[in-house]
Tab-separated table of C-alpha atoms in Angstrom:
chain	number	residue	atom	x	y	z
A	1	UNK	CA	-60.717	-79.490	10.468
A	2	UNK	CA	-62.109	-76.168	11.726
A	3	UNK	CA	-65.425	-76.988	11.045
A	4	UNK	CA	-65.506	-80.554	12.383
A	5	UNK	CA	-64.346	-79.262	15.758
A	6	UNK	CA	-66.728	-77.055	16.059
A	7	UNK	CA	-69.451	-78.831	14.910
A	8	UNK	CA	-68.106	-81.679	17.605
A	9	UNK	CA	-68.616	-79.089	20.437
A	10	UNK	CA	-71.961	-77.819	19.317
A	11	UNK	CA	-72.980	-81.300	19.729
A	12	UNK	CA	-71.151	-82.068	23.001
A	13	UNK	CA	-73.036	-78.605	24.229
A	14	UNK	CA	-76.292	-80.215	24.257
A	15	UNK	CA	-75.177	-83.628	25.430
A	16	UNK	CA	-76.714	-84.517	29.344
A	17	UNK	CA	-74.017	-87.217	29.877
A	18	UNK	CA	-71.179	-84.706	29.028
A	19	UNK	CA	-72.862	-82.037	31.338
A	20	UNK	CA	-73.566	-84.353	34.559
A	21	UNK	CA	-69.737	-85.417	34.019
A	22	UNK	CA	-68.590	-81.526	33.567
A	23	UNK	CA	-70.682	-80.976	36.957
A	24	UNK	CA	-69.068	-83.768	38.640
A	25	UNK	CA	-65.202	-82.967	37.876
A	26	UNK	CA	-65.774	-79.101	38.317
A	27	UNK	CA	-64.425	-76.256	36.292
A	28	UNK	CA	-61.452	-78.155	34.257
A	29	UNK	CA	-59.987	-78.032	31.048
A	30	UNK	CA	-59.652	-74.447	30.807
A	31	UNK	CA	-63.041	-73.126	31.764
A	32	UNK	CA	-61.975	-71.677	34.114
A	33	UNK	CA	-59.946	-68.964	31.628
A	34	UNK	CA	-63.928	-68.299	30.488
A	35	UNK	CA	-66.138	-68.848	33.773
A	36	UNK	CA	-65.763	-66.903	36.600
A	37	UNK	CA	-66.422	-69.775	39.361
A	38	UNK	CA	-69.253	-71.996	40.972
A	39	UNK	CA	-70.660	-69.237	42.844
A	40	UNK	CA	-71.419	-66.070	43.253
A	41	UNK	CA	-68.990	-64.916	45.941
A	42	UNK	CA	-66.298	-65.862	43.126
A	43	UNK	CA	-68.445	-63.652	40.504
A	44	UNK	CA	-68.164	-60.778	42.683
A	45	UNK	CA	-64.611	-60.944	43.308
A	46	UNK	CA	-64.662	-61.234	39.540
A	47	UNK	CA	-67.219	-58.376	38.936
A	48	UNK	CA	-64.998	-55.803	41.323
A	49	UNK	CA	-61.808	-55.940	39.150
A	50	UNK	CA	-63.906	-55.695	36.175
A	51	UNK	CA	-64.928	-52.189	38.078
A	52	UNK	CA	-61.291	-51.104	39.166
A	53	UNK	CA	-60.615	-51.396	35.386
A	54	UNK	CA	-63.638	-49.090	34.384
A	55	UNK	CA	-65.919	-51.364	33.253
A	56	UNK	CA	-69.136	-52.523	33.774
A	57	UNK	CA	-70.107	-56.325	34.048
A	58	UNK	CA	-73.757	-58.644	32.918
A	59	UNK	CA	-74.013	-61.541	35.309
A	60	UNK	CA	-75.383	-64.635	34.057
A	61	UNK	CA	-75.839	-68.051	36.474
A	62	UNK	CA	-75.831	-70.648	34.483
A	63	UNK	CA	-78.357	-72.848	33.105
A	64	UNK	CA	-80.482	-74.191	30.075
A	65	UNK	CA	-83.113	-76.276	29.105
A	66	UNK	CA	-84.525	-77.542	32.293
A	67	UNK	CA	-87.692	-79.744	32.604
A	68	UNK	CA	-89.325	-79.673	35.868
A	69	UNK	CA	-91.221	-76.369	37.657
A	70	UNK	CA	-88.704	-77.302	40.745
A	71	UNK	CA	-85.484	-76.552	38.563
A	72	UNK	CA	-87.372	-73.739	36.651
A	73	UNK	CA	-87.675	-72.386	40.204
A	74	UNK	CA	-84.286	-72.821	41.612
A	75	UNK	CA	-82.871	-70.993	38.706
A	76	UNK	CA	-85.115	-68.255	39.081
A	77	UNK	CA	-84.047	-68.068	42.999
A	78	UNK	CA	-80.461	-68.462	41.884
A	79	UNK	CA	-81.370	-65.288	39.926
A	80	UNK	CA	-82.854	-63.219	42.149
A	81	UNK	CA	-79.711	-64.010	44.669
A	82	UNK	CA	-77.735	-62.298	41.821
A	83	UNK	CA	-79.831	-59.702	41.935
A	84	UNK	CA	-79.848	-59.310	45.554
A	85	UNK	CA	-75.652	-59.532	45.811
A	86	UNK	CA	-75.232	-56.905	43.070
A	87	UNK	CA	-77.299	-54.509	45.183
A	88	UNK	CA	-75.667	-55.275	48.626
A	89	UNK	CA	-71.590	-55.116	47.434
A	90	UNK	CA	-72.499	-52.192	45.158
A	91	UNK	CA	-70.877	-53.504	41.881
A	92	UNK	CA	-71.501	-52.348	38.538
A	93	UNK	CA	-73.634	-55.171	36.723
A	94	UNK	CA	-76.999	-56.044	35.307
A	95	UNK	CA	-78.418	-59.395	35.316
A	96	UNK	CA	-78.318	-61.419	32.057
A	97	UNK	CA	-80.992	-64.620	32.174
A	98	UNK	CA	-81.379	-67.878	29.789
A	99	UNK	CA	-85.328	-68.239	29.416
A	100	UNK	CA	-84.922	-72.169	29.090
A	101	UNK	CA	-83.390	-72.290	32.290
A	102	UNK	CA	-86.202	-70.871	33.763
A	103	UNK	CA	-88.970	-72.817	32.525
A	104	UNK	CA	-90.042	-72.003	28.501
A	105	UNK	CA	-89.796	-75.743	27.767
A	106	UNK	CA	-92.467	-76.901	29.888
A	107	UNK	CA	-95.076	-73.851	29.942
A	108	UNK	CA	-95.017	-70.100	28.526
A	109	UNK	CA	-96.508	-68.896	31.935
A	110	UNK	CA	-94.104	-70.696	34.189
A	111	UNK	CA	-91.634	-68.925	31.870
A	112	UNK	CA	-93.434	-65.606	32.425
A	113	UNK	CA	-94.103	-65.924	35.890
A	114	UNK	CA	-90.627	-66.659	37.207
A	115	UNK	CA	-89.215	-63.565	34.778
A	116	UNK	CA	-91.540	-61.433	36.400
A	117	UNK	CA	-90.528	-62.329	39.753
A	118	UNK	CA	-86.691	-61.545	38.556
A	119	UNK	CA	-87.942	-58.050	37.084
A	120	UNK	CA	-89.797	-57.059	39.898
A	121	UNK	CA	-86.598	-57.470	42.302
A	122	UNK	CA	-84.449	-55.910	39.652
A	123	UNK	CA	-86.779	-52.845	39.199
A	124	UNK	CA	-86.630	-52.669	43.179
A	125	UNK	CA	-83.071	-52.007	42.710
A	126	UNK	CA	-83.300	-50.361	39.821
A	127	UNK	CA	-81.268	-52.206	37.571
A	128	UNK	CA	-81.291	-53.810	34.312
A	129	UNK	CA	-82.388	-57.281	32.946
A	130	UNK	CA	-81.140	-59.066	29.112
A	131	UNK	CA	-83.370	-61.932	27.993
A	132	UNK	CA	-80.710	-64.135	26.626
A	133	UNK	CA	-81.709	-65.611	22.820
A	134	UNK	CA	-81.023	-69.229	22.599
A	135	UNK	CA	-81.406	-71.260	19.850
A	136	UNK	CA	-83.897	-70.967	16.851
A	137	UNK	CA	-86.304	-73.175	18.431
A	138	UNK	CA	-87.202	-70.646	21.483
A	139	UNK	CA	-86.447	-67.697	18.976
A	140	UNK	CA	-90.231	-66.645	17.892
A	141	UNK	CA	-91.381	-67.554	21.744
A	142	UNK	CA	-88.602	-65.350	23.497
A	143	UNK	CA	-89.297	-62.140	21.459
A	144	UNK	CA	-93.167	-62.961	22.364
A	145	UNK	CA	-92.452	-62.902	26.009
A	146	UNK	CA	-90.033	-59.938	25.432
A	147	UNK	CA	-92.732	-58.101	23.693
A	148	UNK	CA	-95.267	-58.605	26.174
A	149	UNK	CA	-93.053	-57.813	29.188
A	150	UNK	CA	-91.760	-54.768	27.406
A	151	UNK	CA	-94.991	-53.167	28.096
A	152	UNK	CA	-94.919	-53.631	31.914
A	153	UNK	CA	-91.370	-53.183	32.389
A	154	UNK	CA	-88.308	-50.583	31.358
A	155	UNK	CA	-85.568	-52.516	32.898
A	156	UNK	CA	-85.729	-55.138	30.337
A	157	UNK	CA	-83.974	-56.161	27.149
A	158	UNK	CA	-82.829	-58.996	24.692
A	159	UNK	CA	-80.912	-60.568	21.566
A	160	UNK	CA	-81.093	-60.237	18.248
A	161	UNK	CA	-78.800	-62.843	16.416
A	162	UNK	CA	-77.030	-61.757	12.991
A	163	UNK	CA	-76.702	-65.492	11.560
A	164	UNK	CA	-80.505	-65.488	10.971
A	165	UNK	CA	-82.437	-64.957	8.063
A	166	UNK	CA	-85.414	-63.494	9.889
A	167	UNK	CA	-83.390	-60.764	11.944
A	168	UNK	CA	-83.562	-57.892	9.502
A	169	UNK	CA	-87.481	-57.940	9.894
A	170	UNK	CA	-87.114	-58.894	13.789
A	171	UNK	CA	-84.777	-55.251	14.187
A	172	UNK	CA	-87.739	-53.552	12.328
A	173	UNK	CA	-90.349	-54.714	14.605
A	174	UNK	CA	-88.590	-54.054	17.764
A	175	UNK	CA	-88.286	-50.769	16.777
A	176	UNK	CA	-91.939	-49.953	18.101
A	177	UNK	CA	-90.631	-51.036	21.241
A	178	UNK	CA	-87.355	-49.027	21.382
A	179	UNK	CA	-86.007	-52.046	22.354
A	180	UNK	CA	-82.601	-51.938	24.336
A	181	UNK	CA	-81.114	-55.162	22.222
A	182	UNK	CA	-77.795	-56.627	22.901
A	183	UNK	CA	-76.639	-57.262	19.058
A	184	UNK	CA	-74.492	-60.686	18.415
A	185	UNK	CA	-73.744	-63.058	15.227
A	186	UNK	CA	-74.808	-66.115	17.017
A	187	UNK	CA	-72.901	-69.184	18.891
A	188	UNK	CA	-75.799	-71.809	18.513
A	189	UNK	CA	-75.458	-74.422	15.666
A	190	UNK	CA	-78.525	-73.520	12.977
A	191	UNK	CA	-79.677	-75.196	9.626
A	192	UNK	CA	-79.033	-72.971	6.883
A	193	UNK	CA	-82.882	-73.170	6.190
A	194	UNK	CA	-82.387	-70.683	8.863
A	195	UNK	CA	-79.001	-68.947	9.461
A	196	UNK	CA	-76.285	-67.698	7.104
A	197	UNK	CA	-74.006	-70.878	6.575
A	198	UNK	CA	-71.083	-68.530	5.570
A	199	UNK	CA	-69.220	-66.328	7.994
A	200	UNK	CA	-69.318	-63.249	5.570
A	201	UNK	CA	-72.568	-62.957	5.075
A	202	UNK	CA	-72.655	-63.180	9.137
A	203	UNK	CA	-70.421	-60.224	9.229
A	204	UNK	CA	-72.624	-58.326	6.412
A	205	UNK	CA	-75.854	-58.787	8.508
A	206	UNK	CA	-74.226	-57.846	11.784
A	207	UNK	CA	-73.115	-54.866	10.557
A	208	UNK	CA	-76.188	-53.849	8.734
A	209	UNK	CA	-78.269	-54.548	11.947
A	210	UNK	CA	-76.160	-52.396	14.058
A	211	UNK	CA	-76.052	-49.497	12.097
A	212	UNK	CA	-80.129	-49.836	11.408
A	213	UNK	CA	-80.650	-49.722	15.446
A	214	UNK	CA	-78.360	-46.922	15.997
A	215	UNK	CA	-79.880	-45.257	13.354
A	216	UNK	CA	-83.112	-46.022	14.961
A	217	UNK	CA	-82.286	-44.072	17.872
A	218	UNK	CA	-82.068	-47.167	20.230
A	219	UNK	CA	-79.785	-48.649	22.650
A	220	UNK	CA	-77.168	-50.545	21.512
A	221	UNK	CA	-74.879	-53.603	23.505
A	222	UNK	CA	-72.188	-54.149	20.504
A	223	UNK	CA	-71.116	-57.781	21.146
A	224	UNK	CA	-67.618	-58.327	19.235
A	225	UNK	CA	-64.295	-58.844	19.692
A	226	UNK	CA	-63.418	-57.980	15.933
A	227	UNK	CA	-60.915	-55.476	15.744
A	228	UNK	CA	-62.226	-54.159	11.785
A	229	UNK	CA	-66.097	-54.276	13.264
A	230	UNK	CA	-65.301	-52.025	16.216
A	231	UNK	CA	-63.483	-49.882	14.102
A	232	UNK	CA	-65.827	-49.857	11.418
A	233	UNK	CA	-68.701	-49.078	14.110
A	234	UNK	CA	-67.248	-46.581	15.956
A	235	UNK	CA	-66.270	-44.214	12.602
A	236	UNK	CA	-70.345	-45.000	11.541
A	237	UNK	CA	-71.136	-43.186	15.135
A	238	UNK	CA	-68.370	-40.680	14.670
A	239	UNK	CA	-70.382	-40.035	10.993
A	240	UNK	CA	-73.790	-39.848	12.240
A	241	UNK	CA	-72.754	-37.961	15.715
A	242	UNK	CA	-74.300	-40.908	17.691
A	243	UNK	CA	-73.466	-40.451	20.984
A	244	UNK	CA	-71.621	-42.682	23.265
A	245	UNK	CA	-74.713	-43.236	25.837
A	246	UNK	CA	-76.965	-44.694	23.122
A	247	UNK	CA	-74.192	-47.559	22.695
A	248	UNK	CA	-71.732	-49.816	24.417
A	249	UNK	CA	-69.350	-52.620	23.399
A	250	UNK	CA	-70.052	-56.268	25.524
A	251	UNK	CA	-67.319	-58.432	25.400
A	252	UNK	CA	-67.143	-62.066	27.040
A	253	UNK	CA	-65.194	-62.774	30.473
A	254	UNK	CA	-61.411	-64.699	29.384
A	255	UNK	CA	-61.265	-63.112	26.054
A	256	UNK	CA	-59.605	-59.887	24.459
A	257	UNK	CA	-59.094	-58.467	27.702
A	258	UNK	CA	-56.145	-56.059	25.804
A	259	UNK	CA	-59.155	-54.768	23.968
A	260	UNK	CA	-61.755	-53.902	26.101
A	261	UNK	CA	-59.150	-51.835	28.530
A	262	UNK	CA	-58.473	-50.118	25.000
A	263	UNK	CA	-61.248	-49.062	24.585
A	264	UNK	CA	-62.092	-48.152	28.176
A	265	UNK	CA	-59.462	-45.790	27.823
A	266	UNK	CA	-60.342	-44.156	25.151
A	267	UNK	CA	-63.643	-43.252	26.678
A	268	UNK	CA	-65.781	-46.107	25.381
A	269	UNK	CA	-68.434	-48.124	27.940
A	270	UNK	CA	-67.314	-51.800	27.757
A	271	UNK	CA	-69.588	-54.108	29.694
A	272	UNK	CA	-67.934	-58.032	30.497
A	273	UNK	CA	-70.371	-61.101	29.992
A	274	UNK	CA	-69.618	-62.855	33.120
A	275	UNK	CA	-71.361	-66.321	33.607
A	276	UNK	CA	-70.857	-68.164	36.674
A	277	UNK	CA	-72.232	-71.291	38.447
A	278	UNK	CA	-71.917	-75.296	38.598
A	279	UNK	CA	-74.075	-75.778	34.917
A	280	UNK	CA	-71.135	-74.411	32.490
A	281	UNK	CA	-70.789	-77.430	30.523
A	282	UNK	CA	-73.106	-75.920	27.699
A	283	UNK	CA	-71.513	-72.282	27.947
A	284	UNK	CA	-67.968	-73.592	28.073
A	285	UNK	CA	-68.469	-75.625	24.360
A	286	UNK	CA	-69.509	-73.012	22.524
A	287	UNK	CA	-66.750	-70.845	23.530
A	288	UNK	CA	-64.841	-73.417	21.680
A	289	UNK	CA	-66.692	-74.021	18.718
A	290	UNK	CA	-66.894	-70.423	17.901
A	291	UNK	CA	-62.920	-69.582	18.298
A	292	UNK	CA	-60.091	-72.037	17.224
A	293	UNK	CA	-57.563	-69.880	18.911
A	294	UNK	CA	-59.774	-71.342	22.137
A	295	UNK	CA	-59.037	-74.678	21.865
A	296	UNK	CA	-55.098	-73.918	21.347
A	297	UNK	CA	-55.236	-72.599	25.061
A	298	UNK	CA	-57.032	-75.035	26.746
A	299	UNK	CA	-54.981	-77.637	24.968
A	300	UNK	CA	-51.400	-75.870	26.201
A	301	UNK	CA	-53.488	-75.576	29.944
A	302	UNK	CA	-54.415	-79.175	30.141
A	303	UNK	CA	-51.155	-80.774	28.982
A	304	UNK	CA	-48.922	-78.265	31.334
């Protein structure tokens, strides 16, 4: 049953009906629990008691897979607004962008042009932007542009997924670029021509690839909420006297809140995934499909 639900939001993720009547009826069902609001005056409000907790935050707007240069470009505006607010109210947050949503689907160089114009204004402020990784699809293309951006820029990083087959090798190669990776198993629904169809052998990988970057001497973003994996990673640090500025745990906005103050506490930089904006449809489905436990609440919200 599990496994049909998720594969039922996966689907319902990509779905353009589903997401023009998500836009229409606003943030219900729950999303909000996962969403921080429509725009970014809510973000910020959401952002600063992220702060007064100790943490730091990763804004995303939201958006994927959009067709024309005009949407490719509003997106990339949308972006640079982030940008701009982060800078002016003086929160704590990088920016965190979906290349799809700004134009990989209809040219490379649109793609590359409107991510330069984001990394320009971020490097004005001098802060910090994460090339999302999407599906498989756009995998090979966004570690391309990654690599090639890499060489002009410092403020930039990416995602490695754990569910793939090719990652292992991918971690090796982005060693030469002491790449700053934000490491996660993977929400995105993938052929197992391509991904690990079993959840162990998720966990295995994930595991492996953190402790090969660390080792590496590179930045870390440690995306989990798994209780054993956090343990697991922090004794590995506390074995190889890794310090606490080469890493940080990332945890999404509406889940294990109990756990990232935990960990704040105990001297640990958390960072919060916060996504915000009208386009949340996509966002908001895989949240389900990835945790049963998610469904339960929005079920018990929608029925109150």
């Amino acid at each position: 049953m599990e496994k049909i639900l998720s594969n039922t939001f996966q689907t319902l993720a990509k779905s353009k009906t589903a997401n023009r009547m998500a836009k229409k009826y606003g943030l219900k069902l729950g999303a909000k629990r996962f969403v921080a609001g429509d725009s970014i005056l809510h973000a910020i409000d959401c952002v600063r008691k992220i702060n007064d907790d100790g943490m730091v935050a990763m804004l995303n707007y939201l958006g994927e897979y959009v067709y024309t240069e005009e949407a490719a470009f509003e997106a990339t505006r949308n972006c640079i607004l982030t940008l701009d607010a982060i800078y002016e109210t003086g929160i704590k947050s990088n920016l965190s962008v979906k290349v799809t949503s700004l134009g990989l689907d209809i040219s490379r160089e649109v793609c590359i042009q409107n991510l330069r114009r984001i990394l320009e204004k971020a490097k004005e402020y001098g802060n910090f932007v994460r090339i999302e990784m999407e599906d498989y699809s756009h995998c090979e293309l966004t570690l391309d542009i990654y690599k090639e951006l890499r060489k002009e820029y410092e403020n930039v990083g990416t995602v490695i997924q754990a569910y793939l087959y090719r990652t292992e090798q991918d971690i090796d190669d982005l060693n030469h670029y002491n790449a700053n990776l934000r490491l996660v198993k993977g929400a995105y629904k993938e052929s197992p021509e391509v991904a690990f169809p079993k959840k162990s052998d998720v966990d295995k990988n994930y595991e492996a690839i953190i402790k090969t970057h660390l080792k590496n001497g590179n930045y870390a973003g440690i995306a989990t909420h798994d209780d054993a994996m956090i343990d697991n990673i922090i004794g590995f640090t506390e074995q190889y006297q890794i310090s606490r500025d080469q890493f940080e745990f990332q945890m999404l906005y509406g889940i294990r809140s109990d756990l990232q103050k935990l960990l704040t506490e105990n001297g640990y930089k958390v960072r919060v995934y916060v996504p915000y904006g009208t386009d949340w449809f996509g966002y908001f489905m895989r949240r389900l499909a990835e945790r049963p436990e998610n469904v339960t609440f929005v079920l018990k919200n929608t029925f109150k």
